[in-house]
């Protein structure tokens, strides 16, 4: 651990405000507390939650999502989707109702998600489309409904989702319009599948 920035008695006392450091009783109390904390660095690091999200088990992630008020949490997410959602939840909360929140939140399910705003594709004012790279992720009606549910939570109330377009590296696309699939097809190398 870097002593210049770590939890040491000296570092903790250096952060004590001058008004308290100049009071003999407060300085003595601060010194005693700093000594105890510096001796328990290993315990403190073990309970550090955010830095350990990638190592936490599935059940604990569900509990943390509840504790951190991740209202859009889905217990059916894969372990990796849960980890990405939890890591991004602070930024999503901060940006809720913006394009950035929609991108962050949907990227937990489908990395590399993009939002195309109405003026970028000639749509009606305050409308938008989602462009989702599904090259390495499955596309099915259940996952699509998850996307629709999450968008409804993250976007501002005025905005309207026109379309969700899934594409892959081969240029094949599946389009879901609004909240329902209308004549959509996912082209597989063997056959076309309609939802």
mmCIF file of C-alpha atoms in Angstrom:
data_model
loop_
_atom_site.group_PDB
_atom_site.id
_atom_site.type_symbol
_atom_site.label_atom_id
_atom_site.label_comp_id
_atom_site.label_asym_id
_atom_site.label_seq_id
_atom_site.Cartn_x
_atom_site.Cartn_y
_atom_site.Cartn_z
ATOM 1 C CA UNK A 1 0.000 0.000 0.000
ATOM 2 C CA UNK A 2 1.186 3.509 -0.784
ATOM 3 C CA UNK A 3 1.995 5.149 2.578
ATOM 4 C CA UNK A 4 1.617 8.637 1.089
ATOM 5 C CA UNK A 5 -2.094 8.041 0.431
ATOM 6 C CA UNK A 6 -2.997 5.041 2.561
ATOM 7 C CA UNK A 7 -4.721 4.699 5.896
ATOM 8 C CA UNK A 8 -1.940 5.541 8.320
ATOM 9 C CA UNK A 9 -2.075 7.316 11.656
ATOM 10 C CA UNK A 10 -0.078 10.200 10.194
ATOM 11 C CA UNK A 11 -2.357 10.595 7.147
ATOM 12 C CA UNK A 12 -5.499 10.481 9.258
ATOM 13 C CA UNK A 13 -4.145 13.089 11.681
ATOM 14 C CA UNK A 14 -3.003 15.298 8.791
ATOM 15 C CA UNK A 15 -6.631 15.567 7.677
ATOM 16 C CA UNK A 16 -7.796 16.780 11.089
ATOM 17 C CA UNK A 17 -9.034 20.398 10.870
ATOM 18 C CA UNK A 18 -6.846 22.934 12.668
ATOM 19 C CA UNK A 19 -9.627 23.912 15.074
ATOM 20 C CA UNK A 20 -9.740 20.300 16.350
ATOM 21 C CA UNK A 21 -5.966 19.712 16.196
ATOM 22 C CA UNK A 22 -5.441 22.724 18.465
ATOM 23 C CA UNK A 23 -7.819 21.345 21.107
ATOM 24 C CA UNK A 24 -5.843 18.944 23.355
ATOM 25 C CA UNK A 25 -8.838 16.699 24.096
ATOM 26 C CA UNK A 26 -9.862 16.420 20.429
ATOM 27 C CA UNK A 27 -6.252 15.837 19.328
ATOM 28 C CA UNK A 28 -5.907 13.000 21.855
ATOM 29 C CA UNK A 29 -9.179 11.422 20.740
ATOM 30 C CA UNK A 30 -8.210 11.760 17.068
ATOM 31 C CA UNK A 31 -4.831 10.177 17.761
ATOM 32 C CA UNK A 32 -6.425 7.197 19.528
ATOM 33 C CA UNK A 33 -8.984 6.660 16.730
ATOM 34 C CA UNK A 34 -6.318 7.055 14.012
ATOM 35 C CA UNK A 35 -4.140 4.463 15.737
ATOM 36 C CA UNK A 36 -7.007 1.930 15.860
ATOM 37 C CA UNK A 37 -7.986 2.543 12.226
ATOM 38 C CA UNK A 38 -4.367 2.296 10.990
ATOM 39 C CA UNK A 39 -4.029 -1.067 12.743
ATOM 40 C CA UNK A 40 -7.115 -2.436 10.952
ATOM 41 C CA UNK A 41 -6.307 -1.619 7.339
ATOM 42 C CA UNK A 42 -6.800 -5.254 6.283
ATOM 43 C CA UNK A 43 -10.320 -5.329 7.751
ATOM 44 C CA UNK A 44 -11.179 -1.993 6.162
ATOM 45 C CA UNK A 45 -10.037 -3.208 2.727
ATOM 46 C CA UNK A 46 -12.086 -6.424 3.083
ATOM 47 C CA UNK A 47 -15.314 -4.478 3.534
ATOM 48 C CA UNK A 48 -14.600 -2.142 0.642
ATOM 49 C CA UNK A 49 -17.520 -2.945 -1.640
ATOM 50 C CA UNK A 50 -17.263 -0.870 -4.789
ATOM 51 C CA UNK A 51 -13.692 -1.886 -5.624
ATOM 52 C CA UNK A 52 -14.631 -5.563 -5.284
ATOM 53 C CA UNK A 53 -17.779 -5.739 -7.428
ATOM 54 C CA UNK A 54 -16.009 -7.979 -9.958
ATOM 55 C CA UNK A 55 -15.350 -10.568 -7.241
ATOM 56 C CA UNK A 56 -18.665 -10.479 -5.387
ATOM 57 C CA UNK A 57 -21.088 -13.402 -5.677
ATOM 58 C CA UNK A 58 -24.436 -13.179 -7.437
ATOM 59 C CA UNK A 59 -26.537 -13.126 -4.238
ATOM 60 C CA UNK A 60 -24.555 -10.243 -2.743
ATOM 61 C CA UNK A 61 -24.933 -8.204 -5.937
ATOM 62 C CA UNK A 62 -28.727 -8.537 -5.629
ATOM 63 C CA UNK A 63 -28.570 -7.283 -2.042
ATOM 64 C CA UNK A 64 -26.298 -4.366 -2.951
ATOM 65 C CA UNK A 65 -28.588 -3.346 -5.812
ATOM 66 C CA UNK A 66 -31.428 -3.085 -3.323
ATOM 67 C CA UNK A 67 -29.274 -1.189 -0.816
ATOM 68 C CA UNK A 68 -27.991 1.214 -3.487
ATOM 69 C CA UNK A 69 -31.539 1.819 -4.833
ATOM 70 C CA UNK A 70 -30.873 0.447 -8.313
ATOM 71 C CA UNK A 71 -34.585 0.469 -9.129
ATOM 72 C CA UNK A 72 -34.080 -0.893 -12.645
ATOM 73 C CA UNK A 73 -32.307 -4.013 -11.321
ATOM 74 C CA UNK A 74 -33.318 -7.349 -12.775
ATOM 75 C CA UNK A 75 -32.482 -10.463 -10.736
ATOM 76 C CA UNK A 76 -32.462 -12.399 -14.020
ATOM 77 C CA UNK A 77 -29.471 -10.488 -15.370
ATOM 78 C CA UNK A 78 -26.379 -12.579 -15.989
ATOM 79 C CA UNK A 79 -23.573 -12.176 -13.458
ATOM 80 C CA UNK A 80 -21.647 -9.921 -15.852
ATOM 81 C CA UNK A 81 -24.739 -7.760 -16.559
ATOM 82 C CA UNK A 82 -25.311 -7.389 -12.817
ATOM 83 C CA UNK A 83 -21.729 -6.288 -12.254
ATOM 84 C CA UNK A 84 -21.866 -3.741 -15.089
ATOM 85 C CA UNK A 85 -25.251 -2.436 -13.907
ATOM 86 C CA UNK A 86 -24.064 -2.007 -10.326
ATOM 87 C CA UNK A 87 -20.819 -0.302 -11.384
ATOM 88 C CA UNK A 88 -22.706 2.135 -13.621
ATOM 89 C CA UNK A 89 -25.598 2.767 -11.215
ATOM 90 C CA UNK A 90 -23.975 5.810 -9.593
ATOM 91 C CA UNK A 91 -23.492 7.481 -12.965
ATOM 92 C CA UNK A 92 -27.000 6.521 -14.074
ATOM 93 C CA UNK A 93 -28.506 8.031 -10.908
ATOM 94 C CA UNK A 94 -26.521 11.188 -11.500
ATOM 95 C CA UNK A 95 -27.581 11.437 -15.162
ATOM 96 C CA UNK A 96 -31.120 10.029 -14.957
ATOM 97 C CA UNK A 97 -33.355 11.471 -17.681
ATOM 98 C CA UNK A 98 -30.523 12.101 -20.138
ATOM 99 C CA UNK A 99 -29.163 10.413 -23.239
ATOM 100 C CA UNK A 100 -26.074 9.410 -21.243
ATOM 101 C CA UNK A 101 -28.194 7.582 -18.648
ATOM 102 C CA UNK A 102 -29.960 5.577 -21.371
ATOM 103 C CA UNK A 103 -26.649 4.610 -22.974
ATOM 104 C CA UNK A 104 -25.046 3.662 -19.647
ATOM 105 C CA UNK A 105 -27.983 1.618 -18.475
ATOM 106 C CA UNK A 106 -28.583 -0.311 -21.705
ATOM 107 C CA UNK A 107 -24.833 -0.889 -22.071
ATOM 108 C CA UNK A 108 -25.042 -3.119 -19.005
ATOM 109 C CA UNK A 109 -27.165 -5.497 -21.096
ATOM 110 C CA UNK A 110 -25.650 -4.731 -24.501
ATOM 111 C CA UNK A 111 -22.224 -3.060 -24.485
ATOM 112 C CA UNK A 112 -21.643 -0.525 -27.285
ATOM 113 C CA UNK A 113 -25.214 0.808 -27.292
ATOM 114 C CA UNK A 114 -25.772 4.117 -29.069
ATOM 115 C CA UNK A 115 -28.633 6.603 -29.062
ATOM 116 C CA UNK A 116 -29.561 8.375 -32.287
ATOM 117 C CA UNK A 117 -31.534 11.543 -31.590
ATOM 118 C CA UNK A 118 -34.391 12.761 -33.798
ATOM 119 C CA UNK A 119 -32.390 15.415 -35.643
ATOM 120 C CA UNK A 120 -29.735 12.806 -36.552
ATOM 121 C CA UNK A 121 -32.168 10.626 -38.513
ATOM 122 C CA UNK A 122 -34.952 13.057 -39.491
ATOM 123 C CA UNK A 123 -37.473 11.952 -36.849
ATOM 124 C CA UNK A 124 -40.051 13.921 -34.930
ATOM 125 C CA UNK A 125 -38.817 16.302 -32.227
ATOM 126 C CA UNK A 126 -37.894 14.602 -28.935
ATOM 127 C CA UNK A 127 -37.880 11.126 -30.495
ATOM 128 C CA UNK A 128 -34.875 8.815 -30.525
ATOM 129 C CA UNK A 129 -33.659 5.390 -31.654
ATOM 130 C CA UNK A 130 -31.443 2.865 -29.929
ATOM 131 C CA UNK A 131 -28.699 1.230 -31.960
ATOM 132 C CA UNK A 132 -27.492 -1.895 -30.204
ATOM 133 C CA UNK A 133 -24.494 -3.982 -31.208
ATOM 134 C CA UNK A 134 -25.702 -7.551 -30.669
ATOM 135 C CA UNK A 135 -22.683 -9.204 -32.272
ATOM 136 C CA UNK A 136 -21.715 -11.038 -29.095
ATOM 137 C CA UNK A 137 -25.035 -11.067 -27.249
ATOM 138 C CA UNK A 138 -28.253 -12.983 -27.900
ATOM 139 C CA UNK A 139 -31.287 -11.077 -29.148
ATOM 140 C CA UNK A 140 -34.660 -12.416 -28.121
ATOM 141 C CA UNK A 141 -38.050 -10.985 -27.070
ATOM 142 C CA UNK A 142 -37.236 -11.337 -23.344
ATOM 143 C CA UNK A 143 -33.995 -9.363 -23.582
ATOM 144 C CA UNK A 144 -35.716 -6.864 -25.875
ATOM 145 C CA UNK A 145 -38.453 -6.319 -23.277
ATOM 146 C CA UNK A 146 -35.722 -5.703 -20.685
ATOM 147 C CA UNK A 147 -34.325 -2.983 -22.937
ATOM 148 C CA UNK A 148 -37.773 -1.382 -23.356
ATOM 149 C CA UNK A 149 -38.427 -1.496 -19.597
ATOM 150 C CA UNK A 150 -35.067 0.062 -18.807
ATOM 151 C CA UNK A 151 -35.438 2.809 -21.415
ATOM 152 C CA UNK A 152 -38.797 3.769 -19.910
ATOM 153 C CA UNK A 153 -37.090 4.178 -16.546
ATOM 154 C CA UNK A 154 -33.940 6.060 -17.692
ATOM 155 C CA UNK A 155 -35.217 8.465 -20.332
ATOM 156 C CA UNK A 156 -36.894 11.766 -19.570
ATOM 157 C CA UNK A 157 -40.682 11.771 -19.738
ATOM 158 C CA UNK A 158 -40.867 13.952 -22.849
ATOM 159 C CA UNK A 159 -38.756 11.685 -25.066
ATOM 160 C CA UNK A 160 -40.256 8.935 -27.230
ATOM 161 C CA UNK A 161 -38.460 5.777 -28.328
ATOM 162 C CA UNK A 162 -39.135 5.212 -32.033
ATOM 163 C CA UNK A 163 -37.133 2.090 -32.621
ATOM 164 C CA UNK A 164 -34.558 -0.334 -31.280
ATOM 165 C CA UNK A 165 -32.209 -1.612 -33.932
ATOM 166 C CA UNK A 166 -29.943 -4.569 -33.205
ATOM 167 C CA UNK A 167 -27.050 -5.056 -35.571
ATOM 168 C CA UNK A 168 -24.097 -7.368 -35.851
ATOM 169 C CA UNK A 169 -20.637 -7.099 -37.376
ATOM 170 C CA UNK A 170 -21.922 -8.737 -40.559
ATOM 171 C CA UNK A 171 -24.350 -5.853 -41.113
ATOM 172 C CA UNK A 172 -27.495 -7.906 -40.496
ATOM 173 C CA UNK A 173 -30.054 -6.101 -38.383
ATOM 174 C CA UNK A 174 -33.124 -6.848 -36.348
ATOM 175 C CA UNK A 175 -35.494 -3.987 -35.707
ATOM 176 C CA UNK A 176 -37.969 -3.708 -32.878
ATOM 177 C CA UNK A 177 -40.313 -0.756 -33.206
ATOM 178 C CA UNK A 178 -41.529 0.945 -30.062
ATOM 179 C CA UNK A 179 -42.433 -1.488 -27.328
ATOM 180 C CA UNK A 180 -43.452 -4.385 -29.554
ATOM 181 C CA UNK A 181 -41.821 -6.468 -32.207
ATOM 182 C CA UNK A 182 -43.459 -5.981 -35.603
ATOM 183 C CA UNK A 183 -42.347 -8.350 -38.331
ATOM 184 C CA UNK A 184 -38.858 -8.624 -36.926
ATOM 185 C CA UNK A 185 -36.401 -11.203 -37.971
ATOM 186 C CA UNK A 186 -33.040 -12.274 -36.684
ATOM 187 C CA UNK A 187 -31.033 -13.758 -39.489
ATOM 188 C CA UNK A 188 -28.961 -16.750 -38.505
ATOM 189 C CA UNK A 189 -26.550 -18.494 -40.829
ATOM 190 C CA UNK A 190 -28.916 -21.493 -40.926
ATOM 191 C CA UNK A 191 -32.318 -19.799 -41.137
ATOM 192 C CA UNK A 192 -34.257 -16.632 -40.463
ATOM 193 C CA UNK A 193 -36.054 -16.562 -37.124
ATOM 194 C CA UNK A 194 -39.139 -14.366 -36.686
ATOM 195 C CA UNK A 195 -40.368 -13.091 -33.330
#
